[in-house]
Amino acid sequence: MSGETFAVHTAVVRGAEALPVTVEISLSDGIPGMTVVGMPDAAVLEARSRVRCAIASAGYDRPRVHVTVNLAPGELKKKGSGFDLPIAVAILAATQQIPLDGLDSTLFVGELALDGAVTSVRGMVAYAVLAKQMGLDLACAPNADVPESLRDRVKVVGTLGQLRQPLATLEGLIPYLERVRGTACVALDAPVGAAGAPELDFADVYDQEVAKRALVIAAAGAHGLLMVGPPGSGKSMLAKRLPTILPPLTEAEELQSMLLYSVAGEPFAGGGEHRRPFRAPHHSISLVGMVGGGNPVLPGEISLAHNGVLFLDELPEFTPGALQALRQPMEDKEVRIVRADGMYRFASDFQLVAAANPCPCGYLGDPGHECRCTPAQIVKYQNRVGGPLMDRIDIVVNVARPHEDRLIGQKAGMSSHEMGELVQGAREFAAWRRARDGEDADRKGGSGVTEARFDERAIATLEGIASRKALGGRAISRIVRLSRTIADIEGCESVGRDEVIEACSYRAQDKVEGVL
Amino acid sequence: MYQATTGRPALHRMQRRSGMTEDFCCPEGMLGGPDPFSDTSSSAGDDGAPPIKPTAKQVGRLGEQIARAFLETHGYTVLAMNWRCHSGEADIVAYDNLDDVTTLVEVKSRLSEIGPTTSFPEKAVDRRKQGRYQRIALTWLAFHPQTTNVRFDVIALNIYAPLCAKVRLVPGAFEWDE
């Protein structure tokens, strides 16, 4: 009962990374059939039928022997349908139906259709990253989305039949954009404000210059932002335009985002245009949908918003669990999800932008409408967000209903282009300042007044406000950071009195007290 | 590790035998036992009385005899009929000379009219039946050490005349997956 053996490199996606797996096969006499060992799940077991049909319909001979497939290492759970291609390749190689050259330096990933066509699976970017780390070529389907920086060693296997030629003759991957531009479905699936983004412009939003100013500050310093206002005041319109003024993704950031989208099985619409992700989950989202989880464990909305914007419209309508779960990832810039089979890490460095009505009816503080809510209702509504989360939102801005004259007269204010230049300028100034003062200057303990270079009048103003309002340590350091960002926008090396006063105007507590 | 370790070429174990459908009439003298319904058919022709319906067992026995004749005229050597072991009974054990493999053949027979096929007896080879054949195969391998590999074939017969049937041979009808 001796037989042929063969092994092929493949991998399995776990969390946001691919782990190397070796598909070992052994052909033996006896009763024909296929046995899969190595903790396969149902999708891996179904590979048996797909592999059998694909081998036959690609015109190869199917061995009438017993095939034992071992997915090593044995302790790792194998999930998904990406093992079809490596199992088929191993069988074809062991039965000497395809040339062996280059098989040992190639990582195979793909699902097989019954006609022998290869299709891509979830997490192709993770597989490409692993292949690069291991110094292997990646053989995958033609519809795989692999970023440009990883594409040089990718070989496209369109159908199983193509493996009759040596691997070296296979084509490379067609660039991502050329394919995406031709397909309508990608544009439909794309998150709001990403694919349709070129048309979005802040010039479309009239009479909201105060809110636009707050958005510029938020974009410049990556501060959390909450917009409070009555229905129809343009909160959602404003938020959707935020990505248009954010600086473009760097190459490294884009790779991180593409990786997270890839393992989540979603198309990354910003690809090629370096546009930051914008995620706007509906308020019915579950805790797992927000931070990640499930089986298999997938990244949640906060990770899909990594390097971009997480917009929570109707903030108080979110379940408390989903909201409070944001606190730790916001601090750590990553979320750690612990399940029975260990810990999963997903990056989650997102900018939180939220919108809320001031009260259940929405008209509290609106001069044109009467608010019908009781004070108890208002307090209950506002308390739903919770203090600790509000603590992490640096800017709270009132978005009033726009004035009728300016709306009908279409008096456009600042455009995305102007705002984007302010943001870009502020970020460049801050980067220059950090380079001068050392990278850690912003993160030292204490209030940070010295590091932020407050002038004397600014310090006096801050002291006055702090004592009048009885501000705590966290509130003071937040005002300091916000003042510093405002000064960066102005291009000032030192923070003056005006910046401090403006920063204090964005405090949450004053808003609530002011309208009640 | 990444080299195929070949003792002998693997391709010799590829299946050359392909499935076939054929109208087959058993030649005189090839039928092993007595024709189970030669009496019933002749009596029906003589006096016009409705033919007596043969029992399922009779149909099965006749089918096995026709299948045996079919296999022997198509390159098989029959090794055993109704081979019994503690796991169950294999209808026919035959050696496929084309593929050099021992096959365990399940025969499924149905009576039917002449003409287009309306019933597919092979559908009756369900998971349970396949599992039984897999255990029988293990026993056969244990009793016959010279046998290295086996195959599971199914023969479906639509018997439309005492010795004639539409025969469908399905070589390698099922496998043993774990």
XYZ file of C-alpha atoms in Angstrom:
694
model
C 0.000 0.000 0.000
C 2.753 2.434 -0.793
C 1.989 5.401 -2.912
C 2.903 8.811 -4.143
C 3.015 11.853 -1.917
C 3.190 15.517 -2.712
C 2.948 18.801 -0.831
C 1.845 22.281 -1.893
C 2.002 25.629 -0.079
C -1.239 27.347 0.792
C -2.583 29.417 3.686
C -5.644 30.065 5.800
C -6.950 33.477 6.846
C -7.277 33.958 10.580
C -8.345 37.414 11.672
C -6.464 39.934 9.554
C -3.537 37.697 8.674
C -2.899 34.591 6.629
C -1.149 31.665 8.313
C 0.896 29.224 6.233
C -0.615 25.790 5.652
C 0.844 22.872 3.731
C -1.461 20.617 1.752
C 0.098 17.162 1.822
C -1.469 14.415 -0.183
C -0.801 10.731 -0.314
C -2.176 8.369 -2.932
C -2.727 4.810 -1.805
C -4.376 1.653 -3.055
C -7.514 0.278 -1.559
C -10.933 1.780 -1.733
C -11.065 4.861 -3.953
C -12.087 8.102 -2.293
C -10.713 11.161 -0.570
C -10.029 11.650 3.109
C -9.326 15.154 4.451
C -7.634 15.498 7.835
C -6.243 18.530 9.642
C -9.288 20.171 11.303
C -11.252 20.957 8.136
C -14.611 22.719 8.390
C -17.630 21.910 6.223
C -16.475 24.169 3.365
C -13.103 22.399 3.245
C -14.784 18.978 3.195
C -16.931 20.086 0.283
C -13.694 20.732 -1.607
C -13.651 16.970 -2.313
C -16.607 17.173 -4.677
C -15.438 20.414 -6.300
C -11.893 19.131 -6.830
C -13.137 15.861 -8.332
C -15.451 17.580 -10.807
C -12.952 20.322 -11.677
C -10.148 17.813 -12.387
C -12.445 15.783 -14.618
C -13.897 18.751 -16.517
C -10.460 20.331 -17.062
C -9.641 17.176 -19.001
C -7.293 15.500 -16.548
C -7.498 11.870 -15.469
C -8.841 11.304 -12.037
C -6.852 8.721 -10.108
C -8.851 5.706 -8.971
C -7.001 5.540 -5.697
C -7.498 6.633 -2.168
C -6.340 10.221 -1.697
C -5.467 11.269 1.833
C -5.239 15.043 2.187
C -3.498 16.428 5.262
C -3.700 20.128 6.028
C -0.680 20.857 8.203
C -0.266 22.157 10.900
C -2.951 19.904 12.295
C -3.875 22.037 15.301
C -4.993 25.028 13.222
C -8.665 25.137 12.216
C -8.999 25.277 8.429
C -11.896 27.318 7.115
C -13.142 28.407 3.740
C -12.938 27.273 0.167
C -9.424 28.458 -0.703
C -8.025 24.934 -0.378
C -9.671 23.697 -3.595
C -6.858 24.852 -5.873
C -3.912 23.595 -3.752
C -5.575 20.183 -3.262
C -6.189 19.867 -7.004
C -2.629 20.976 -7.777
C -1.211 18.426 -5.327
C -3.273 15.607 -6.850
C -2.305 16.578 -10.401
C 1.356 16.860 -9.421
C 1.403 13.536 -7.580
C -0.116 11.823 -10.603
C 2.397 13.629 -12.870
C -0.201 15.341 -14.988
C 1.275 18.823 -14.644
C 4.896 20.038 -14.762
C 6.462 20.262 -11.308
C 8.736 23.232 -12.027
C 8.077 26.105 -9.667
C 5.374 24.380 -7.622
C 7.546 24.389 -4.489
C 8.063 28.162 -4.698
C 4.399 29.033 -5.190
C 1.564 29.563 -2.753
C -1.770 28.430 -4.196
C -5.089 29.888 -3.095
C -8.415 29.629 -4.853
C -11.812 28.064 -5.023
C -12.650 25.823 -7.965
C -15.818 25.994 -9.993
C -17.095 22.676 -11.308
C -15.838 23.524 -14.809
C -12.288 23.964 -13.511
C -12.349 27.783 -13.373
C -10.541 29.343 -10.418
C -12.279 32.038 -8.366
C -10.800 34.161 -5.615
C -11.679 33.875 -1.955
C -11.972 36.263 0.974
C -8.671 37.767 2.133
C -6.564 37.720 -1.037
C -4.529 40.691 0.225
C -3.622 38.731 3.357
C -2.488 35.797 1.220
C -0.408 38.135 -0.944
C 1.241 39.654 2.137
C 2.106 36.186 3.454
C 3.446 35.033 0.087
C 5.723 38.066 -0.008
C 6.945 37.394 3.545
C 7.668 33.755 2.690
C 9.335 34.705 -0.590
C 6.862 32.710 -2.649
C 4.887 33.419 -5.788
C 1.124 33.626 -5.300
C -1.022 31.676 -7.741
C -4.599 32.893 -7.584
C -7.721 33.675 -9.571
C -7.864 36.485 -12.144
C -10.492 38.345 -10.096
C -8.309 38.648 -6.984
C -7.883 42.151 -5.582
C -4.206 42.479 -4.765
C -2.674 45.933 -4.212
C -0.072 47.121 -6.643
C 2.844 46.844 -4.229
C 2.260 43.084 -3.852
C 1.385 42.338 -7.435
C 4.831 41.643 -8.906
C 4.927 37.979 -7.855
C 1.298 37.113 -8.528
C 0.517 34.497 -11.160
C -2.979 34.194 -12.524
C -4.508 30.742 -12.866
C -7.746 31.213 -14.773
C -8.613 27.552 -15.083
C -7.127 24.314 -13.862
C -6.313 23.399 -17.466
C -3.726 26.226 -17.669
C -1.484 24.337 -15.259
C -0.437 22.041 -18.105
C 1.963 24.816 -19.091
C 4.858 25.652 -16.792
C 4.013 28.115 -14.003
C 6.582 30.572 -15.313
C 4.482 31.166 -18.433
C 1.364 32.223 -16.505
C 0.318 35.857 -16.767
C 0.495 38.431 -14.009
C -2.511 40.129 -12.474
C -4.359 42.788 -14.451
C -4.153 46.061 -12.491
C -6.967 46.591 -10.033
C -8.309 49.847 -11.429
C -8.564 48.714 -15.023
C -10.901 45.988 -13.901
C -12.885 47.973 -11.321
C -13.616 50.860 -13.665
C -15.476 48.576 -16.016
C -17.793 47.024 -13.454
C -20.957 48.622 -12.186
C -21.445 46.273 -9.256
C -18.378 47.535 -7.413
C -19.690 51.081 -7.534
C -23.042 49.948 -6.145
C -21.430 48.059 -3.276
C -19.104 50.878 -2.401
C -19.676 52.711 0.870
C -21.400 56.061 0.647
C -19.076 58.899 -0.172
C -16.260 56.735 -1.449
C -17.093 55.774 -5.024
C -19.369 58.735 -5.573
C -16.939 60.993 -3.774
C -15.653 63.085 -6.658
C -19.094 64.672 -6.960
C -19.385 65.464 -3.249
C -18.251 68.959 -2.324
C -18.669 71.143 0.740
C -19.764 73.941 -1.567
C -23.096 72.079 -1.819
C -23.785 72.787 1.861
C -25.091 76.288 2.389
C -25.024 78.435 5.510
C -23.095 75.994 7.686
C -19.788 77.817 7.898
C -19.472 77.237 11.651
C -19.880 73.509 11.202
C -17.475 73.537 8.271
C -14.915 75.284 10.456
C -15.357 72.564 13.079
C -14.926 69.901 10.396
C -11.692 71.539 9.228
C -10.371 71.473 12.809
C -11.500 67.854 13.241
C -9.842 66.842 9.975
C -6.648 68.735 10.756
C -6.136 67.210 14.190
C -8.063 63.923 13.786
C -10.373 64.969 16.595
C -13.680 63.271 17.349
C -16.654 65.376 16.307
C -20.316 65.450 17.292
C -22.804 67.548 15.365
C -25.999 68.406 17.206
C -28.909 69.887 15.387
C -32.516 69.596 14.332
C -33.597 67.310 11.476
C -32.821 68.640 8.022
C -30.006 70.900 9.089
C -27.426 69.098 6.958
C -25.520 67.019 9.528
C -25.344 63.952 7.311
C -24.481 66.029 4.255
C -21.571 67.553 6.133
C -20.274 64.233 7.426
C -20.389 62.578 4.010
C -18.154 65.314 2.643
C -15.494 64.932 5.313
C -13.377 62.440 3.278
C -13.054 65.066 0.531
C -10.908 67.292 2.770
C -8.864 64.570 4.462
C -5.322 64.075 3.182
C -4.942 61.104 0.811
C -3.967 57.700 2.178
C -0.287 56.942 2.196
C 0.785 53.733 0.505
C 1.264 51.939 3.826
C -2.140 53.084 5.091
C -3.807 52.016 1.882
C -2.293 48.545 2.200
C -3.609 48.273 5.791
C -7.099 49.314 4.714
C -7.134 47.025 1.687
C -6.057 44.138 3.924
C -8.915 44.759 6.357
C -11.484 45.147 3.576
C -10.139 42.033 1.902
C -10.451 39.788 4.956
C -13.910 41.258 5.568
C -14.837 40.243 2.019
C -15.732 43.768 0.950
C -14.476 45.671 -2.104
C -12.167 48.536 -1.227
C -13.585 51.413 -3.215
C -10.880 53.932 -2.344
C -8.231 51.821 -4.040
C -6.110 53.636 -6.536
C -7.542 57.031 -5.586
C -6.036 56.969 -2.076
C -9.371 58.112 -0.679
C -9.895 57.456 3.015
C -12.595 54.953 3.980
C -15.911 56.381 5.154
C -18.165 54.005 7.064
C -21.678 54.944 8.062
C -23.282 51.936 9.750
C -26.997 52.048 10.488
C -27.852 52.495 14.154
C -29.315 48.984 14.382
C -25.743 47.620 14.235
C -24.845 44.924 16.737
C -21.865 44.924 19.050
C -20.128 42.303 16.903
C -20.877 44.262 13.734
C -19.291 47.337 15.307
C -16.062 45.962 16.770
C -15.731 42.668 14.864
C -16.322 39.039 15.702
C -18.553 36.245 14.501
C -17.563 32.913 13.059
C -15.226 33.206 11.252
C -14.019 36.301 13.116
C -14.288 39.267 10.754
C -13.300 42.897 11.286
C -16.136 45.218 12.320
C -17.077 48.694 11.174
C -14.442 50.373 13.355
C -11.720 48.399 11.567
C -13.206 49.037 8.142
C -13.047 52.729 9.099
C -9.345 52.327 9.952
C -7.402 55.325 8.561
C -10.749 56.922 7.760
C -14.008 58.141 9.178
C -16.600 56.282 11.209
C -19.821 58.272 10.948
C -22.547 57.422 13.451
C -25.747 59.147 12.403
C -28.448 59.398 15.106
C -25.859 58.648 17.796
C -28.311 58.214 20.722
C -30.243 55.553 18.757
C -27.273 53.156 18.794
C -27.423 50.402 21.391
C -25.388 51.271 24.480
C -23.319 48.103 24.035
C -22.209 49.044 20.536
C -21.383 52.605 21.618
C -19.494 51.810 24.779
C -17.456 49.180 22.924
C -15.895 52.053 20.959
C -14.056 53.429 23.987
C -11.148 51.006 24.244
C -10.447 50.742 20.493
C -10.441 54.566 20.273
C -7.718 54.735 22.906
C -5.595 51.822 21.682
C -6.091 52.346 17.924
C -6.718 48.626 17.649
C -9.326 46.179 18.890
C -8.468 42.866 20.474
C -11.195 40.258 20.206
C -10.780 37.194 22.378
C -12.589 34.016 21.404
C -12.295 30.359 22.380
C -9.562 29.813 19.781
C -7.468 32.760 20.856
C -7.079 36.462 20.281
C -7.697 38.403 17.100
C -6.251 41.880 16.542
C -7.692 44.365 14.100
C -6.355 47.873 13.587
C -8.996 50.513 14.321
C -7.423 53.967 14.068
C -10.544 55.797 12.983
C -11.894 59.302 13.332
C -15.301 59.352 15.003
C -17.869 61.699 13.548
C -21.350 61.557 15.008
C -24.618 63.346 14.482
C -27.487 63.632 16.913
C -30.685 65.484 17.472
C -30.657 67.534 20.675
C -33.817 65.858 21.961
C -36.293 63.148 20.901
C -38.393 65.517 18.781
C -35.287 67.172 17.364
C -36.265 70.824 17.718
C -34.711 71.781 21.040
C -33.037 75.152 20.618
C -34.475 75.737 17.155
C -35.991 79.223 16.988
C -38.533 78.244 14.301
C -40.038 75.213 16.028
C -41.311 74.496 19.472
C -39.729 71.555 21.294
C -42.413 69.337 22.818
C -40.090 67.187 24.913
C -40.111 67.242 28.700
C -36.821 68.068 30.455
C -36.719 64.497 31.760
C -37.031 63.125 28.225
C -34.237 65.401 27.024
C -31.874 64.401 29.814
C -32.616 60.727 29.256
C -32.028 61.077 25.510
C -28.751 62.909 25.937
C -27.530 60.527 28.615
C -27.853 57.579 26.273
C -24.510 58.355 24.722
C -22.772 58.209 28.080
C -20.133 60.414 29.656
C -17.052 58.278 28.993
C -17.726 58.220 25.263
C -18.526 61.956 25.198
C -15.176 62.469 26.930
C -13.471 61.075 23.857
C -15.271 63.434 21.499
C -13.192 66.618 21.385
C -15.504 68.804 19.344
C -19.235 69.309 19.782
C -20.780 71.746 17.353
C -24.323 72.990 16.963
C -25.638 72.687 13.437
C -28.578 75.027 13.207
C -31.201 74.905 10.500
C -29.807 76.943 7.567
C -31.329 80.325 6.933
C -34.012 80.226 4.210
C -32.582 83.184 2.267
C -29.132 81.688 1.969
C -30.505 78.247 1.130
C -32.754 79.464 -1.663
C -30.236 82.051 -2.800
C -27.649 79.249 -3.006
C -24.946 81.211 -1.310
C -22.115 78.722 -1.379
C -19.519 79.019 1.345
C -16.213 77.276 1.575
C -15.630 74.501 -0.951
C -13.917 71.194 -0.331
C -10.886 72.480 -2.173
C -10.430 75.490 0.138
C -11.083 73.421 3.260
C -8.781 70.664 2.065
C -5.970 73.188 1.637
C -6.474 74.413 5.206
C -6.353 70.812 6.473
C -3.304 69.975 4.394
C -1.558 73.140 5.576
C -2.363 72.430 9.227
C -1.132 68.847 8.991
C 2.083 69.932 7.303
C 2.624 72.640 9.919
C 2.004 70.158 12.741
C 4.403 67.676 11.166
C 7.073 70.388 10.892
C 6.429 71.402 14.524
C 6.728 67.789 15.710
C 9.934 67.314 13.763
C 11.324 70.397 15.509
C 10.124 69.529 19.025
C 10.554 65.770 18.835
C 7.896 63.193 18.079
C 6.607 62.780 21.634
C 5.993 66.449 22.422
C 2.216 66.100 22.015
C 1.899 63.026 24.177
C 3.641 64.074 27.371
C 1.782 64.039 30.653
C 0.439 67.179 32.284
C -1.649 69.786 30.543
C 0.837 70.146 27.678
C 0.631 73.948 27.808
C 4.409 74.318 27.587
C 4.802 71.867 24.715
C 1.941 73.485 22.805
C 3.649 76.915 23.314
C 0.800 78.899 24.838
C 1.528 82.597 25.097
C 0.893 84.464 28.348
C -2.549 85.781 27.481
C -3.627 82.314 26.351
C -2.521 80.805 29.654
C -4.367 83.494 31.597
C -7.533 82.923 29.543
C -7.319 79.164 30.013
C -6.820 79.561 33.760
C -9.811 81.867 33.971
C -12.101 79.530 32.055
C -10.848 76.474 33.929
C -11.585 78.013 37.309
C -14.987 79.426 36.273
C -16.140 76.122 34.780
C -14.274 73.933 37.304
C -12.613 71.944 34.504
C -10.893 68.641 35.243
C -7.538 67.455 33.970
C -8.889 65.628 30.944
C -11.030 68.576 29.894
C -8.095 70.984 30.166
C -5.716 68.826 28.172
C -8.409 68.436 25.533
C -8.787 72.187 25.220
C -5.011 72.480 24.962
C -4.828 69.929 22.141
C -7.735 71.540 20.313
C -6.185 75.012 20.695
C -2.936 73.658 19.290
C -4.735 72.259 16.222
C -6.489 75.592 15.661
C -3.125 77.363 15.887
C -1.742 74.863 13.366
C -4.496 75.835 10.952
C -3.534 79.489 11.385
C 0.109 78.537 10.986
C 1.023 80.029 14.389
C 3.947 78.673 16.353
C 2.418 79.817 19.636
C -1.169 79.440 20.812
C -2.943 82.713 21.497
C -6.048 83.815 23.396
C -8.392 83.546 20.398
C -7.498 79.907 19.791
C -8.195 79.032 23.418
C -11.579 80.736 23.349
C -12.533 79.001 20.108
C -11.444 75.634 21.531
C -13.571 76.212 24.629
C -16.586 76.956 22.451
C -16.547 73.357 21.236
C -17.053 71.896 24.693
C -20.014 69.532 25.105
C -21.155 70.591 28.568
C -21.694 74.212 27.559
C -23.983 73.100 24.761
C -26.236 71.104 27.015
C -26.355 73.736 29.714
C -26.868 76.446 27.146
C -29.987 75.040 25.601
C -31.638 73.654 28.699
C 9.162 16.838 0.449
C 7.968 18.587 -2.658
C 8.981 15.845 -5.048
C 6.637 13.132 -6.119
C 8.037 9.866 -4.801
C 7.063 7.461 -7.506
C 7.564 3.738 -7.312
C 5.624 3.159 -10.502
C 3.748 5.422 -12.844
C 0.530 6.574 -11.280
C -1.315 6.816 -14.541
C -1.850 3.092 -14.775
C -4.512 3.468 -12.156
C -6.487 5.970 -14.149
C -9.908 4.785 -15.161
C -10.182 3.836 -18.812
C -13.564 2.185 -18.440
C -16.291 4.696 -19.144
C -19.983 4.490 -18.531
C -22.256 3.066 -21.212
C -25.911 2.532 -22.030
C -26.829 -0.420 -24.188
C -29.812 -2.543 -25.167
C -28.586 -5.968 -24.163
C -30.178 -9.307 -24.814
C -28.740 -12.210 -22.925
C -27.520 -14.894 -25.388
C -29.093 -18.338 -24.936
C -27.125 -20.495 -22.540
C -25.443 -17.593 -20.745
C -28.178 -17.367 -18.165
C -26.832 -19.020 -15.029
C -29.960 -20.391 -13.379
C -33.478 -21.126 -14.537
C -35.296 -18.177 -16.064
C -37.415 -16.958 -13.174
C -40.341 -15.839 -15.272
C -40.278 -17.985 -18.339
C -43.467 -19.667 -17.035
C -45.316 -16.455 -16.333
C -44.620 -14.875 -19.703
C -45.597 -17.964 -21.700
C -48.843 -18.435 -19.810
C -49.737 -14.796 -20.402
C -49.249 -15.232 -24.123
C -51.277 -18.419 -24.337
C -54.645 -17.769 -22.814
C -54.755 -13.963 -22.662
C -55.033 -13.949 -18.867
C -53.244 -11.045 -17.157
C -49.600 -11.955 -16.565
C -48.698 -12.893 -13.024
C -46.435 -10.181 -11.627
C -43.022 -11.607 -10.693
C -41.845 -10.899 -7.202
C -39.108 -8.354 -6.503
C -36.809 -11.199 -5.613
C -37.411 -12.850 -8.974
C -36.715 -9.591 -10.792
C -33.535 -9.142 -8.783
C -32.276 -12.650 -9.536
C -32.987 -12.253 -13.240
C -31.281 -8.862 -13.260
C -28.173 -10.279 -11.648
C -28.028 -13.030 -14.285
C -28.408 -10.544 -17.153
C -25.798 -8.267 -15.521
C -23.395 -11.179 -15.202
C -23.776 -11.974 -18.898
C -23.358 -8.296 -19.739
C -20.140 -8.001 -17.730
C -18.673 -11.159 -19.204
C -19.261 -9.901 -22.732
C -17.698 -6.514 -21.892
C -14.256 -7.431 -20.617
C -14.972 -8.355 -17.026
C -14.200 -11.696 -15.363
C -16.807 -12.528 -12.773
C -15.125 -13.699 -9.560
C -18.164 -14.261 -7.373
C -21.927 -13.920 -7.419
C -23.749 -12.828 -4.264
C -20.567 -12.737 -2.230
C -21.589 -12.736 1.422
C -19.747 -11.569 4.461
C -20.747 -10.248 7.876
C -21.077 -6.739 6.432
C -23.595 -7.773 3.801
C -23.786 -9.122 0.290
C -22.181 -7.859 -2.903
C -24.297 -8.726 -5.949
C -21.328 -9.388 -8.235
C -17.583 -9.264 -7.642
C -15.781 -9.024 -10.970
C -12.344 -8.239 -12.289
C -12.240 -5.459 -14.856
C -9.557 -6.594 -17.315
C -9.516 -3.175 -18.981
C -8.546 -1.292 -15.816
C -6.906 -4.145 -13.847
C -9.100 -3.543 -10.873
C -11.491 -5.611 -8.800
C -14.964 -4.148 -8.880
C -17.856 -4.673 -6.538
C -20.968 -4.394 -8.657
C -24.381 -3.462 -7.327
C -27.159 -4.554 -9.670
C -30.453 -2.676 -9.615
C -33.273 -4.039 -11.748
C -36.753 -2.805 -12.584
C -39.352 -4.203 -14.938
C -40.375 -1.681 -17.562
C -42.008 -1.283 -20.966
C -39.924 -1.182 -24.105
C -39.170 2.333 -25.271
C -37.821 5.420 -23.596
C -36.519 4.845 -20.116
C -38.782 6.209 -17.445
C -37.341 4.685 -14.304
C -33.790 4.901 -13.046
C -33.046 1.943 -10.774
C -29.572 3.309 -9.948
C -31.218 6.039 -7.888
C -31.896 3.366 -5.276
C -28.180 3.083 -4.479
C -28.364 5.446 -1.550
C -25.846 6.478 1.104
C -26.717 3.507 3.278
C -26.151 1.085 0.421
C -22.863 2.811 -0.422
C -21.726 2.541 3.169
C -22.523 -1.162 3.160
C -20.502 -1.683 -0.009
C -17.569 0.161 1.517
C -17.567 -2.237 4.488
C -17.921 -5.207 2.141
C -14.933 -3.889 0.172
C -12.833 -3.761 3.317
C -13.763 -7.367 4.076
C -12.979 -8.444 0.504
C -9.560 -6.751 0.756
C -8.959 -8.552 4.038
C -9.853 -11.946 2.557
C -7.952 -11.390 -0.683
C -4.515 -9.925 0.082
C -3.534 -10.075 -3.585
C -6.203 -7.490 -4.368
C -4.688 -4.018 -4.063
C -7.470 -1.719 -5.076
C -11.182 -1.914 -5.704
C -13.827 0.072 -7.486
C -17.571 0.379 -6.992
C -19.704 -0.061 -10.127
C -23.455 0.104 -10.470
C -25.430 -1.655 -13.197
C -28.972 -0.465 -13.719
C -31.319 -2.660 -15.775
C -34.707 -1.801 -17.192
C -35.907 -5.299 -18.061
C -38.465 -5.137 -20.833
C -38.423 -8.748 -22.079
C -37.544 -12.015 -20.363
C -33.890 -11.845 -21.400
C -33.564 -8.296 -22.690
C -32.862 -5.101 -20.790
C -31.675 -1.584 -21.277
C -28.396 -1.707 -19.352
C -26.560 1.282 -17.907
C -23.092 0.600 -16.519
C -21.712 3.241 -14.147
C -18.087 2.426 -13.373
C -16.797 4.115 -10.234
C -20.312 5.129 -9.277
C -19.282 6.172 -5.804
C -16.189 6.526 -3.658
C -15.318 6.446 -0.015
C -14.947 9.943 1.347
C -14.126 10.758 4.922
